Every structure is written in C-alpha cells, then in structure tokens.
PDB file of C-alpha atoms in Angstrom:
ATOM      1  CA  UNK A   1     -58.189  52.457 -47.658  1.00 85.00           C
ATOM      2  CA  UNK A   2     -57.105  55.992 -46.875  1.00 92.00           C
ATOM      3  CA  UNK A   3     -55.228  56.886 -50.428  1.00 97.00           C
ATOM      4  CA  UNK A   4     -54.592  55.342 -53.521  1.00 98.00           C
ATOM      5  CA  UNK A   5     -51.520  55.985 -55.561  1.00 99.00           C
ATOM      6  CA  UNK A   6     -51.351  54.828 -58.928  1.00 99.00           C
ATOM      7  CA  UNK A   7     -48.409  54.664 -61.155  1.00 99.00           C
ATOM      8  CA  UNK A   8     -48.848  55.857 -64.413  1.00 99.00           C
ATOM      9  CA  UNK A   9     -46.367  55.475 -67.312  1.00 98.00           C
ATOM     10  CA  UNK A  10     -44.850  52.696 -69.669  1.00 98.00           C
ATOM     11  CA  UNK A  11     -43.047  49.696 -68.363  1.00 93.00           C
ATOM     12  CA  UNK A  12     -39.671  49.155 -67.375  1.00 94.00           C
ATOM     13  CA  UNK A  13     -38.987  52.461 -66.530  1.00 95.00           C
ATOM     14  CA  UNK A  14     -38.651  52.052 -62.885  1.00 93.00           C
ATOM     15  CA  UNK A  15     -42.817  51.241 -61.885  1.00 95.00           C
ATOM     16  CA  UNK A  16     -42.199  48.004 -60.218  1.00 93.00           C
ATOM     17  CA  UNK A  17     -38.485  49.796 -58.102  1.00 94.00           C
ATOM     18  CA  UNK A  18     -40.797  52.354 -56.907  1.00 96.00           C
ATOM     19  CA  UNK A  19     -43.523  50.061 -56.124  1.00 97.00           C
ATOM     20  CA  UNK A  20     -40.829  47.724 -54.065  1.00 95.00           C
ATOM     21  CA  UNK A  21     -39.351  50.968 -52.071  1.00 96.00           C
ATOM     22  CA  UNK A  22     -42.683  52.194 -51.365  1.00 98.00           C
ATOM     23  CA  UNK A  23     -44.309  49.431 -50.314  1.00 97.00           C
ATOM     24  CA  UNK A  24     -41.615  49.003 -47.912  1.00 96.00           C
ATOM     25  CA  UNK A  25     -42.857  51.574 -45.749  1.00 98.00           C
ATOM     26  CA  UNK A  26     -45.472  50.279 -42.919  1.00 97.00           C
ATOM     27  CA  UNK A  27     -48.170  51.729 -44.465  1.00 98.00           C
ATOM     28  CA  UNK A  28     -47.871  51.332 -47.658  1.00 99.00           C
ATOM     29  CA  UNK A  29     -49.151  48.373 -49.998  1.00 99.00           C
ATOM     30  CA  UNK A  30     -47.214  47.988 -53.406  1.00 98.00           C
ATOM     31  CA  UNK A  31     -49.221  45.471 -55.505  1.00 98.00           C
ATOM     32  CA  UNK A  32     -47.667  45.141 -58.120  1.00 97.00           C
ATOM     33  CA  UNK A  33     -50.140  45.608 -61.791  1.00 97.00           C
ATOM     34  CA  UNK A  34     -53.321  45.022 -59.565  1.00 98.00           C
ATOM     35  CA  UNK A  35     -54.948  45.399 -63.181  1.00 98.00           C
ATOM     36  CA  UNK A  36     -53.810  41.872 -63.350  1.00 98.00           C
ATOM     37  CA  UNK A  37     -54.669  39.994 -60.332  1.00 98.00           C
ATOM     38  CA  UNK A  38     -57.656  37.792 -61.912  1.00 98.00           C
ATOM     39  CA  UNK A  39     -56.104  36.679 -65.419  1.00 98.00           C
ATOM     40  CA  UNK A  40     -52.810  35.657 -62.743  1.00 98.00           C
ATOM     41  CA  UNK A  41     -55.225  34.237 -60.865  1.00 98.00           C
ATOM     42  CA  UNK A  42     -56.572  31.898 -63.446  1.00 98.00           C
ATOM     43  CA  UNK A  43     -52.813  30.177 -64.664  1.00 96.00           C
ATOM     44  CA  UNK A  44     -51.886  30.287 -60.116  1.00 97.00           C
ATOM     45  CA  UNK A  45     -48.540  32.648 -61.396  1.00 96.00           C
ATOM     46  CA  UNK A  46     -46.264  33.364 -58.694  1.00 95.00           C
ATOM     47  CA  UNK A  47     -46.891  36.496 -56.276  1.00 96.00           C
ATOM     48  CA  UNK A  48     -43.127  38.113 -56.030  1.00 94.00           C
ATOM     49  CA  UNK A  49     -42.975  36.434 -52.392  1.00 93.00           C
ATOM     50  CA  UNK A  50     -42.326  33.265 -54.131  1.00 92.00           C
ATOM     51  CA  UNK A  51     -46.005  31.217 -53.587  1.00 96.00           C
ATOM     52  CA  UNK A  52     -48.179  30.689 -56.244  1.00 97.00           C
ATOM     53  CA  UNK A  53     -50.705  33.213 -55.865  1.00 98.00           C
ATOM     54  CA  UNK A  54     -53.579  30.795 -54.438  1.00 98.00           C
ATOM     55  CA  UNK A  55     -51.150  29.680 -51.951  1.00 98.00           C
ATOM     56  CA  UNK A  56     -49.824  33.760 -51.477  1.00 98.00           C
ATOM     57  CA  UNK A  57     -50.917  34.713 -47.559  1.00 98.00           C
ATOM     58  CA  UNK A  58     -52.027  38.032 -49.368  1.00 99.00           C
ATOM     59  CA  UNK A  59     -53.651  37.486 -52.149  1.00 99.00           C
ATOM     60  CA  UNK A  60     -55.157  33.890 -51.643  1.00 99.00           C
ATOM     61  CA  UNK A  61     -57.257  35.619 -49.045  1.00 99.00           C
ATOM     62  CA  UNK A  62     -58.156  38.799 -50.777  1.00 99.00           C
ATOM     63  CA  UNK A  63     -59.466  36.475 -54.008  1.00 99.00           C
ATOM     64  CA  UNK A  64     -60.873  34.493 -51.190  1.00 98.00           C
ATOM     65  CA  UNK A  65     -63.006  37.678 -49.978  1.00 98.00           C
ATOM     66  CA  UNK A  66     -63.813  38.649 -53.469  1.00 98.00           C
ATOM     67  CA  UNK A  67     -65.286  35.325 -54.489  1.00 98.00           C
ATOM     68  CA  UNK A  68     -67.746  34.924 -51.343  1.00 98.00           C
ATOM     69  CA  UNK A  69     -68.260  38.897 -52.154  1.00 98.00           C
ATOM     70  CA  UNK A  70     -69.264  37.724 -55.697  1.00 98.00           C
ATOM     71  CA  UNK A  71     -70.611  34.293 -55.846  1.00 96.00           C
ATOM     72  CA  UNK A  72     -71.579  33.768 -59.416  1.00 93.00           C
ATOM     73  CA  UNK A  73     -68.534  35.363 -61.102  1.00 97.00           C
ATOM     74  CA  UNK A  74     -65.713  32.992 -61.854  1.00 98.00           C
ATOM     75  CA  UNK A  75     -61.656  34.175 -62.352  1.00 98.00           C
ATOM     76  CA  UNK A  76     -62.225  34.363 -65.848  1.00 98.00           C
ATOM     77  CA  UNK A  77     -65.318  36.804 -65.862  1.00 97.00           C
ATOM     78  CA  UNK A  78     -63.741  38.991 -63.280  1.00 98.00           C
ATOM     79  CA  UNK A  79     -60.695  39.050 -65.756  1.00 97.00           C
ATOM     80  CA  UNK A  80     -62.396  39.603 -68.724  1.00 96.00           C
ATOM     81  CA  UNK A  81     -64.910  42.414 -67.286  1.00 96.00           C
ATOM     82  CA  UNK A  82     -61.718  44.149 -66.306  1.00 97.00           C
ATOM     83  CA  UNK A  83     -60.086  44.163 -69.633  1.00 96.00           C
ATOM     84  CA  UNK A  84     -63.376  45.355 -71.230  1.00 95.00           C
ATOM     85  CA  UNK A  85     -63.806  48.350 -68.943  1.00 95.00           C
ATOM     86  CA  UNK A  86     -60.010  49.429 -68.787  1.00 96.00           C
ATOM     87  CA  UNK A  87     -58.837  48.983 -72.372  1.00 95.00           C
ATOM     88  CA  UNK A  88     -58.499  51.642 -74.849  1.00 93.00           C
ATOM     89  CA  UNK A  89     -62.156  52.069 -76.391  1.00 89.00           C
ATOM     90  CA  UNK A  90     -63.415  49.460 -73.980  1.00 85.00           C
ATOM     91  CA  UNK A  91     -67.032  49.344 -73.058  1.00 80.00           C
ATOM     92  CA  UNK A  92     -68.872  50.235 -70.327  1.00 75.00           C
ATOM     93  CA  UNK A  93     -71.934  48.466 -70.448  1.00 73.00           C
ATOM     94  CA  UNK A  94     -70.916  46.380 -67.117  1.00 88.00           C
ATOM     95  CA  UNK A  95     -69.520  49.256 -65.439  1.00 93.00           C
ATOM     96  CA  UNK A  96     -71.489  48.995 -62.521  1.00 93.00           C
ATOM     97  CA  UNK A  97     -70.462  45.372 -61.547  1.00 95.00           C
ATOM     98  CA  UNK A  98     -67.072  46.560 -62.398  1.00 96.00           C
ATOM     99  CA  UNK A  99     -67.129  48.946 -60.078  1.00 96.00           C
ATOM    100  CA  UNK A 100     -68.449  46.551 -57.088  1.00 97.00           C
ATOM    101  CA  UNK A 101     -65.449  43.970 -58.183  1.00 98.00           C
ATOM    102  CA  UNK A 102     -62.914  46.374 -57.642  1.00 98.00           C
ATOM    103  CA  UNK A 103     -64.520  48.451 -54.509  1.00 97.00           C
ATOM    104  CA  UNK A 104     -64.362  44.909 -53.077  1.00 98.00           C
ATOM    105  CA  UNK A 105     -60.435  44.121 -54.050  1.00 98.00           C
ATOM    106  CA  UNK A 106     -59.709  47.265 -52.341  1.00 98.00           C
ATOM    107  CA  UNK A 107     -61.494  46.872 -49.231  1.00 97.00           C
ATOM    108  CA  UNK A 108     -60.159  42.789 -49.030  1.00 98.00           C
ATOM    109  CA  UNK A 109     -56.726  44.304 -49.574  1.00 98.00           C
ATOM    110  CA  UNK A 110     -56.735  46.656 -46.422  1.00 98.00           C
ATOM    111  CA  UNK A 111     -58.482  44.025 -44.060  1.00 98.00           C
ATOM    112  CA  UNK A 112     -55.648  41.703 -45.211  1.00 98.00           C
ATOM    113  CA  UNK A 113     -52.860  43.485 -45.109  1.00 98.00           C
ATOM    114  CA  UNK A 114     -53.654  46.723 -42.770  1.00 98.00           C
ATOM    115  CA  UNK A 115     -52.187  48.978 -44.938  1.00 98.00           C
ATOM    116  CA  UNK A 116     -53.727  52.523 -45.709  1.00 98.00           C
ATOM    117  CA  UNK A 117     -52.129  53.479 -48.971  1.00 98.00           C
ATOM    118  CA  UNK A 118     -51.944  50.950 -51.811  1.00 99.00           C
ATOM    119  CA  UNK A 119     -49.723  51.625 -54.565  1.00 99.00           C
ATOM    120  CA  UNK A 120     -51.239  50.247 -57.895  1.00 99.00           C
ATOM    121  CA  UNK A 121     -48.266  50.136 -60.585  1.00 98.00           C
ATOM    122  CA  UNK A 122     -51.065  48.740 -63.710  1.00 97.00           C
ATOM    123  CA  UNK A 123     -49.523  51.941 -65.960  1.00 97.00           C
ATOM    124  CA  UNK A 124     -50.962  53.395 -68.781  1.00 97.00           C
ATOM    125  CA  UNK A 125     -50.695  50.427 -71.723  1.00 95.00           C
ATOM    126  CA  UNK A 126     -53.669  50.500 -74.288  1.00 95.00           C
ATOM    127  CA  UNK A 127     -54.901  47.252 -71.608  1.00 96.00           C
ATOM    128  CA  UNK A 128     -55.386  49.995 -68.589  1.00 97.00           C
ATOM    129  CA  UNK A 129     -56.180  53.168 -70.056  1.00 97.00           C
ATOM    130  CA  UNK A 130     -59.061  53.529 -68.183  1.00 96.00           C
ATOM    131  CA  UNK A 131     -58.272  51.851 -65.761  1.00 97.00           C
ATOM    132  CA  UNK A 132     -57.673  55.074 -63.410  1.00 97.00           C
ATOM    133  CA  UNK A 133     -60.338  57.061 -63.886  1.00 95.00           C
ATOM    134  CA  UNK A 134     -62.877  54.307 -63.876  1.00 95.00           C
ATOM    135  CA  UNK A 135     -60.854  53.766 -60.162  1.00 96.00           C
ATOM    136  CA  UNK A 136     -61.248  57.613 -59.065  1.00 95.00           C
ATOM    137  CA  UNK A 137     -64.458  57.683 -59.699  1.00 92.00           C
ATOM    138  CA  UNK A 138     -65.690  54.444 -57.717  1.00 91.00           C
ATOM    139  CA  UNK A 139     -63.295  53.917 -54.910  1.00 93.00           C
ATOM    140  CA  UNK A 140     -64.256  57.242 -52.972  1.00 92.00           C
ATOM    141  CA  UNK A 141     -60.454  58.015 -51.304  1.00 95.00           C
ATOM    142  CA  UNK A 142     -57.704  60.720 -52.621  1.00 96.00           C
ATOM    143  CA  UNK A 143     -55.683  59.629 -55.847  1.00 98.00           C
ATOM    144  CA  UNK A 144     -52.274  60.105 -55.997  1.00 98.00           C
ATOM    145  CA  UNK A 145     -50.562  59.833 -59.663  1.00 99.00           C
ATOM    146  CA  UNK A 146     -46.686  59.413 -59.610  1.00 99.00           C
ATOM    147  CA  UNK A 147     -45.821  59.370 -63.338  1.00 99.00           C
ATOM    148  CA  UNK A 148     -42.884  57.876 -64.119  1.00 99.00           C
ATOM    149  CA  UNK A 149     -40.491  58.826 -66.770  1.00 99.00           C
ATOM    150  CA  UNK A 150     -37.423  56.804 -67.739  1.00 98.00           C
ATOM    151  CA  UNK A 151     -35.493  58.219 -70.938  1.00 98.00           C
ATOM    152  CA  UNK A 152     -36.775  56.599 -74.501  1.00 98.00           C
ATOM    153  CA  UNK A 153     -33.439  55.418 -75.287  1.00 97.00           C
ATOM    154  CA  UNK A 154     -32.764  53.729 -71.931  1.00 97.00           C
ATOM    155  CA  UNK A 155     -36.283  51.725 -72.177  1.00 97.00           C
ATOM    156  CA  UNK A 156     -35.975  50.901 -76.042  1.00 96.00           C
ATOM    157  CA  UNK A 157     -32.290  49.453 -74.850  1.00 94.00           C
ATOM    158  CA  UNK A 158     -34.359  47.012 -72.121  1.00 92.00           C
ATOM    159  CA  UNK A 159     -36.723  45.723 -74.566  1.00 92.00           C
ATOM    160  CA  UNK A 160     -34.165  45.146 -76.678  1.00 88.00           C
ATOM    161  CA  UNK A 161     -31.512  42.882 -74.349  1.00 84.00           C
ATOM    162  CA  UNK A 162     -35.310  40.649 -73.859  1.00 70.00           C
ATOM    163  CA  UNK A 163     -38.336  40.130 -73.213  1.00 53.00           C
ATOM    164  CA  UNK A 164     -39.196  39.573 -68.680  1.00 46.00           C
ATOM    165  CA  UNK A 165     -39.976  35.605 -70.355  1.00 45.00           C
ATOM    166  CA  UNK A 166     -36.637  35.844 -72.512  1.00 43.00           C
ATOM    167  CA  UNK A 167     -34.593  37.196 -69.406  1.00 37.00           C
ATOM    168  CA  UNK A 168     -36.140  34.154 -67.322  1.00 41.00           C
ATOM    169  CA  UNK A 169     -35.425  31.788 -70.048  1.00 41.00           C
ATOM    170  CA  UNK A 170     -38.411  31.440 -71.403  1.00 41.00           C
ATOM    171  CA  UNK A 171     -37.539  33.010 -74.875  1.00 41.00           C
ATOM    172  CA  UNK A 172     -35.386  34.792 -76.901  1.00 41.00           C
ATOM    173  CA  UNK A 173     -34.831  38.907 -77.423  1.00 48.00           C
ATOM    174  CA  UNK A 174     -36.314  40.658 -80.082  1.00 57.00           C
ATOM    175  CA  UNK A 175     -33.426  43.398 -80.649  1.00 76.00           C
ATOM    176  CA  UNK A 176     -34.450  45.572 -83.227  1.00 85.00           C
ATOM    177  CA  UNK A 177     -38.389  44.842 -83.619  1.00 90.00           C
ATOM    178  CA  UNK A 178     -38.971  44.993 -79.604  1.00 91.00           C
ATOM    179  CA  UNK A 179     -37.220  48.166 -79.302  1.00 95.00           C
ATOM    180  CA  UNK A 180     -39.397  49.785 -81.982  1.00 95.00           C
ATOM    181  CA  UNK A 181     -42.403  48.502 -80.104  1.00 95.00           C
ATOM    182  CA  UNK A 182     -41.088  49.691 -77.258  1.00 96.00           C
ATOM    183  CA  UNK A 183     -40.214  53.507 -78.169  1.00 98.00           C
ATOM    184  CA  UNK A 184     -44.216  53.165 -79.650  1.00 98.00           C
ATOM    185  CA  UNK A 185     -45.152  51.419 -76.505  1.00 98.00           C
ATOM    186  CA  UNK A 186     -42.884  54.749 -74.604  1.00 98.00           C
ATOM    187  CA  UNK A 187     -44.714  57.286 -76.317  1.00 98.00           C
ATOM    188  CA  UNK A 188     -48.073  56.254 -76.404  1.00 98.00           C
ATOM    189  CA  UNK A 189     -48.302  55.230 -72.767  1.00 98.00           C
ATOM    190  CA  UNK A 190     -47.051  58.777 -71.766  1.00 98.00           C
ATOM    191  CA  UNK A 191     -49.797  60.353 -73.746  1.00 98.00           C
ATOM    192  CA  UNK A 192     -51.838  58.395 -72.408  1.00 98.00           C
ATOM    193  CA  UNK A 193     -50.611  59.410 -68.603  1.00 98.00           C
ATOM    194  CA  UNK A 194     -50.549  63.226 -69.890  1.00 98.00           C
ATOM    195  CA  UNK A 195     -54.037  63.194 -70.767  1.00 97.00           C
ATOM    196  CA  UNK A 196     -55.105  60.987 -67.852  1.00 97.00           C
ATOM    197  CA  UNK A 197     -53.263  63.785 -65.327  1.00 98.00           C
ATOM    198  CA  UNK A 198     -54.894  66.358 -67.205  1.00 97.00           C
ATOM    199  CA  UNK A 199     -58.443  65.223 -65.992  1.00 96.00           C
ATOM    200  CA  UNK A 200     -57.356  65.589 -62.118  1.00 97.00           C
ATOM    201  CA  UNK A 201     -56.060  68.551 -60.072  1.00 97.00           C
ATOM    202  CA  UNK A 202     -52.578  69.681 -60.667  1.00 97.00           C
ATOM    203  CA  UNK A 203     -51.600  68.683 -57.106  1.00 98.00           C
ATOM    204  CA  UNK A 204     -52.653  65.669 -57.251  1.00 98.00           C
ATOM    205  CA  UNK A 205     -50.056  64.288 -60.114  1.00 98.00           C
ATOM    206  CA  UNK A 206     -46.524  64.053 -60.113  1.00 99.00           C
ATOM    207  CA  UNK A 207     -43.855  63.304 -62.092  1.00 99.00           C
ATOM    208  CA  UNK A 208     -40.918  60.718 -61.573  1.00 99.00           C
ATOM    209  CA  UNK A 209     -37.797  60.795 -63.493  1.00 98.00           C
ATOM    210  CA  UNK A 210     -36.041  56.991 -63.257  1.00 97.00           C
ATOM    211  CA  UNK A 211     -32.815  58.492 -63.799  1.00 96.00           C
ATOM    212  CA  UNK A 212     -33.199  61.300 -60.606  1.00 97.00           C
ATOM    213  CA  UNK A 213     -34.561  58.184 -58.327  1.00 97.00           C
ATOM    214  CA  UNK A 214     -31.365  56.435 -59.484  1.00 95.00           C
ATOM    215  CA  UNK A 215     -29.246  59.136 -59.084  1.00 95.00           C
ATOM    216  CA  UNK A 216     -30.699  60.967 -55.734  1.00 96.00           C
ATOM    217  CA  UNK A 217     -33.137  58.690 -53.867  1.00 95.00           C
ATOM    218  CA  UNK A 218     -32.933  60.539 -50.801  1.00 96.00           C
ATOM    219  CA  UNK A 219     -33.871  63.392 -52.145  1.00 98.00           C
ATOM    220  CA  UNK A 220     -36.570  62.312 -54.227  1.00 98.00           C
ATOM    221  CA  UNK A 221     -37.804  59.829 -51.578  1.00 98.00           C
ATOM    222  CA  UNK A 222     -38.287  63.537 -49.617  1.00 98.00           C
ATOM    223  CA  UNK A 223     -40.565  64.732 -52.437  1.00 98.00           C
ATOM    224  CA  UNK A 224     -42.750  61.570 -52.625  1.00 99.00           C
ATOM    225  CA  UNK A 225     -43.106  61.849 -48.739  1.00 98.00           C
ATOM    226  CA  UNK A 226     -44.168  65.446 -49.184  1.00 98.00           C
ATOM    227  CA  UNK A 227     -46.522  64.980 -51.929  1.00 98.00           C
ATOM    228  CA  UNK A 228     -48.025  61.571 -50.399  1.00 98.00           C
ATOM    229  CA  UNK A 229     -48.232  62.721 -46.873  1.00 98.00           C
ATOM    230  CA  UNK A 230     -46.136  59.984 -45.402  1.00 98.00           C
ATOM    231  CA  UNK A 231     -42.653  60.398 -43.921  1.00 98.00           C
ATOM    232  CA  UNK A 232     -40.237  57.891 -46.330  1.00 98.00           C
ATOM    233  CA  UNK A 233     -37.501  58.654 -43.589  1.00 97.00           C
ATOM    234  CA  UNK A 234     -37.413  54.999 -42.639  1.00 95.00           C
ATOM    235  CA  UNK A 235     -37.309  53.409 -46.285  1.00 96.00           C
ATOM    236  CA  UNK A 236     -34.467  56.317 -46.914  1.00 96.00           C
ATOM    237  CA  UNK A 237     -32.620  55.220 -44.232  1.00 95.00           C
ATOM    238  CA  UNK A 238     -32.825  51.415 -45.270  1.00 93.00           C
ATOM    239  CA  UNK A 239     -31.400  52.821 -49.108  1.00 90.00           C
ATOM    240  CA  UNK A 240     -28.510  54.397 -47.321  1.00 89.00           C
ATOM    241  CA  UNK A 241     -27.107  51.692 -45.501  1.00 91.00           C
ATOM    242  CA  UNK A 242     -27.599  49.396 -48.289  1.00 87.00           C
ATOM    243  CA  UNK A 243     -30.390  47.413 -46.548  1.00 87.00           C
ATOM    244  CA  UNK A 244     -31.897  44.849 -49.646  1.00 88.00           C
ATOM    245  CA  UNK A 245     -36.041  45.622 -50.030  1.00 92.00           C
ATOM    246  CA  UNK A 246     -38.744  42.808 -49.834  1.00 92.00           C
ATOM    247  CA  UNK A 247     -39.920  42.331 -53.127  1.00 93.00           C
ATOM    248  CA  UNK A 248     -43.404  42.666 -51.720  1.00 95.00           C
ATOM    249  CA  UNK A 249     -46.487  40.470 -52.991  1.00 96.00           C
ATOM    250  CA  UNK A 250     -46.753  42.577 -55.913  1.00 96.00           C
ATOM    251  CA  UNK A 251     -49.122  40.797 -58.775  1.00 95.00           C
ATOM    252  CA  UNK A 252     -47.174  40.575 -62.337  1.00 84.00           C
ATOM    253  CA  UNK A 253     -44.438  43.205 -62.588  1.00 69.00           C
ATOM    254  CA  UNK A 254     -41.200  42.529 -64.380  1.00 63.00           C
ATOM    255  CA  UNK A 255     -38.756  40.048 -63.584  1.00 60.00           C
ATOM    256  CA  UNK A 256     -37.113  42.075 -60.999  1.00 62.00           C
ATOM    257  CA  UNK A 257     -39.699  41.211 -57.957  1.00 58.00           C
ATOM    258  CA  UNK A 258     -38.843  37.735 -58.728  1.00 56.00           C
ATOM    259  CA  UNK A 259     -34.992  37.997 -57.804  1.00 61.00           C
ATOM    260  CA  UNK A 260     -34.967  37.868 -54.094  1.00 58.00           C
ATOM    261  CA  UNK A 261     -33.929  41.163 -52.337  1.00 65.00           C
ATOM    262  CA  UNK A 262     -33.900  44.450 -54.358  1.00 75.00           C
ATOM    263  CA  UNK A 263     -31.058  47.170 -54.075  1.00 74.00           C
ATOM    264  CA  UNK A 264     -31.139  49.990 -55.828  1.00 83.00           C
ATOM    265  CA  UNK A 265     -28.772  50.812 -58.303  1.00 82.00           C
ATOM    266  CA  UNK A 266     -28.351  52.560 -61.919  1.00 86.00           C
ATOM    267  CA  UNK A 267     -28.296  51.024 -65.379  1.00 88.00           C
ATOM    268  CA  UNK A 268     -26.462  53.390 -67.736  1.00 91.00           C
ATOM    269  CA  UNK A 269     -26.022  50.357 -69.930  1.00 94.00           C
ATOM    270  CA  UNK A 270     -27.507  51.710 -72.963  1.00 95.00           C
ATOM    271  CA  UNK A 271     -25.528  54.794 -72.930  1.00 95.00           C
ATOM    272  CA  UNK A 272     -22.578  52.561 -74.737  1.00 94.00           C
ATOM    273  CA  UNK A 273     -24.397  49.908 -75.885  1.00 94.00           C
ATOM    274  CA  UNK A 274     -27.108  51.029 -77.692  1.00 95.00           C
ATOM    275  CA  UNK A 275     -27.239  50.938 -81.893  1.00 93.00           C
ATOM    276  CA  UNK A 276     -26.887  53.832 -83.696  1.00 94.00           C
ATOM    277  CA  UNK A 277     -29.729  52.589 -85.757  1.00 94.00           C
ATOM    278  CA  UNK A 278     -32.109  52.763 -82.806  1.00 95.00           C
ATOM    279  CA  UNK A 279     -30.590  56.123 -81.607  1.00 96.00           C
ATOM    280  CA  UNK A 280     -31.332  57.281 -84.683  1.00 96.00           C
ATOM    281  CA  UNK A 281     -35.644  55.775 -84.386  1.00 96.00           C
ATOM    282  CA  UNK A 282     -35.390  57.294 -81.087  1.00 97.00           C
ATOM    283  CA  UNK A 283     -35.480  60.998 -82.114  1.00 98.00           C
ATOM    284  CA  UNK A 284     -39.542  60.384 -83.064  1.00 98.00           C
ATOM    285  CA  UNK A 285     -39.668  60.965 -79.581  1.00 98.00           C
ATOM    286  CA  UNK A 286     -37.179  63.316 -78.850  1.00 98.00           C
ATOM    287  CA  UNK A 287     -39.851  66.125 -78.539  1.00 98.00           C
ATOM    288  CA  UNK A 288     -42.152  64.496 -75.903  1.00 98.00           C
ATOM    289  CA  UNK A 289     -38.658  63.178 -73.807  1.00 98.00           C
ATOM    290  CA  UNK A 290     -37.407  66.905 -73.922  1.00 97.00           C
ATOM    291  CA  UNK A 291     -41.050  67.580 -72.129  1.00 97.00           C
ATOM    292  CA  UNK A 292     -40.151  65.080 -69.408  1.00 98.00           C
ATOM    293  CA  UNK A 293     -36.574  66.810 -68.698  1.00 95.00           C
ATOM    294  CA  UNK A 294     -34.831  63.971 -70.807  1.00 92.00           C
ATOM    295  CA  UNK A 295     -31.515  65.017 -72.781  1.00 79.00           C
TER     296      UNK A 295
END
C-alpha cells in the first residue's frame, strides 16, 4: 500500500459519496468503514457490490488471507480486539496483535485488489476514535485525513427522515430523539477529528465541506488530486457527463452503496423542511459549524 487516506468526521455527511467517487479512480480502493469488516463478517452482510461478503470477490479473499495469516483467531475475536483498541478509552493491552491483524488486512487488500491508495471512511464515532492513530503508527505508509464537514442542520434533518435500517424498511424514524443524537453524534465526532488532526502535520489533513463537493465537484475533485497526489481528471470527467459511479465493495456505509449506481447530486431538503424546534437545538453547535465555514 503506497498511502492511506482516512475519512474522518460524523456520518451521513457525505463519507461514503466521497468514498464511491474516489474509489472510482484506478488506483484508488474505497472500503467502505473498514473498522467494520470482521463484526460484517460474522452476520455474511452484503458488500455494496451486492454478494454477501463471504461470497464478495474482494473481501472473501482478503478474510481468506487474514485467517491463514492468523490461524487461531476466529471473526469474533478479530471483531472484538478491534472494538477494544479503537473505542473511546479502549485498552491497549492487545495492541500488538492488533496491530499484526490490521498490517495484514492492508497488505491482503492491495494483493487483491492492486490498488495503491485505500480510502478508509470508519470516521470518528466514540467506536473508532483511535482507530487512526493506532493505524499511523503501525501501517508504515503516508496518512492522508480528508475531514468531512456537512452542516449540523442538514445531518440532524437525515437522522431525522430515518434510520439506514428505517430507510430500507427495516424500522421506523426517530424524528425528534434521532436528530438530537445526531447534532451530539455531529459535534462530538468533529472534536474528535479536530483533535485527531491536531496530532499529525498540518499538510497532511484536510478539510471537506459536503455542501462545496455538492455544489463544485470539479473544483474540489482538483484539490483532493492536489493534496493526494493523484490526478482525479478521469473521475471529474465521469461527474460531468453524468456517468453513474460503482458503488464499490465498500464494507457497511449507509444505505446509499446499496442503491445501484451513484450520481451525484444535492439535498437542500432540510433547508424547508426542517422544525423550528430542532433549528432552534441546533444553535449548541452553531459555534463549532461557524469553525467549519457553515452559515
């Protein structure tokens, strides 16, 4: 692997769009919340290709690889010594097999798919918040962050139309309780990204407003080129004439890898729909959006 770029952030702010466009590109890998990939593993979820992920021609191999790599640790171990080193005041008293698992995801990932970069969209949720560091520290290649920044009120109006499982039919929305979860979900994952960009060099972080991808892919695509070191002319071209993305084989994600071809397009929804009420909640964060360039 020559560079890993990690997208930091809170969901449904654009992480799994930018992980479809970008892993579009030849050389790119988008995998979707690779912080995932063992828990998936264990309930055979689908891969956004469509397969159930043991029967995925990515990632059946790669857990394939890791499990001859690893003989005595089952799905569930690898899932739970994950979890215990990435959460929010996890432990780190297996750190050093954790470190061997995921060396050894990596490497299975580039022999199977032959892609340099990989694109890990895991975030920054209370689950993961170590989960980049730990990954800076042990994988040994240049780190990328693109932090993603969708505005408060936009988000807390997508948790609140449904959960990815309501939205499939699996359940109902929460309105009023999942958007205050999510504006707490919002601001603490963007600490969390803050301080986690804090701890690397300046140019090696970058932030990515949702609404100026929406608005001006091409030239934001021309940024992300710049600051990864790959030329995006090819996936720009593909925006302009319309082309619909692969949804990839990106593990977990939201609902949108999952629909068949992906076209990019705004959601301005919440601009009329969204309660007063939770306008009115979404001022506790006005102060960090305002940081981000949000109005």
């Amino acid at each position: 692997m020559r560079q890993l770029v990690y997208v930091a952030g809170y969901g449904r702010s654009g992480s799994t769009l930018l992980d479809i466009v970008l892993g579009n590109h030849p050389q790119i890998f988008g995998a979707g919340e690779l912080t995932w990939l063992f828990r998936a593993s264990l309930t055979d979820r689908p891969c956004s290709c469509g397969q159930p992920l043991s029967a995925c021609p990515v990632w059946a191999p790669v857990v394939s690889r890791v499990a001859n790599s690893h003989p005595g640790l089952t799905l569930s171990q690898a899932a739970k010594l994950t979890l215990e080193a990435e959460r929010l005041f996890g432990t780190r008293a297996d750190l050093e097999q954790y470190v061997a698992l995921w060396q050894t995801v990596c490497r299975a990932i580039l022999e199977v798919t032959g892609r340099p970069i990989l694109v890990d969209s895991t975030k920054s949720s209370r689950l993961a918040a170590n989960r980049l560091p730990i990954l800076a520290e042990c994988l040994g290649v240049p780190v990328k962050i693109l932090h993603v920044v969708r505005d408060p009120r936009a988000v807390m109006w997508s948790v609140g139309r449904g959960s990815n499982r309501g939205l499939e039919g699996r359940g109902i929305g929460r309105p009023y309780g999942g958007m205050a979860r999510g504006l707490a979900g919002w601001m603490f994952s963007n600490y969390v990204a803050d301080r986690t960009r804090r701890r690397f060099d300046p140019s090696a972080s970058k932030l990515v407003r949702y609404e100026d991808f929406t608005r001006s892919p091409t030239e934001v695509l021309a940024e992300l080129g710049e600051f990864l070191g790959v030329d995006l002319g090819v996936v720009d071209r593909d925006l302009q004439q319309g082309v619909s993305f692969d949804p990839g084989h990106g593990v977990a994600g939201n609902r949108m890898r999952r629909q068949g071809g992906i076209t990019l397009k705004r959601d301005l929804e919440w601009q009329e729909r969204l309660p007063p009420p939770a306008r009115l909640l979404a001022l506790l964060a006005r102060p960090q959006a305002r940081r981000y360039g949000c109005t």
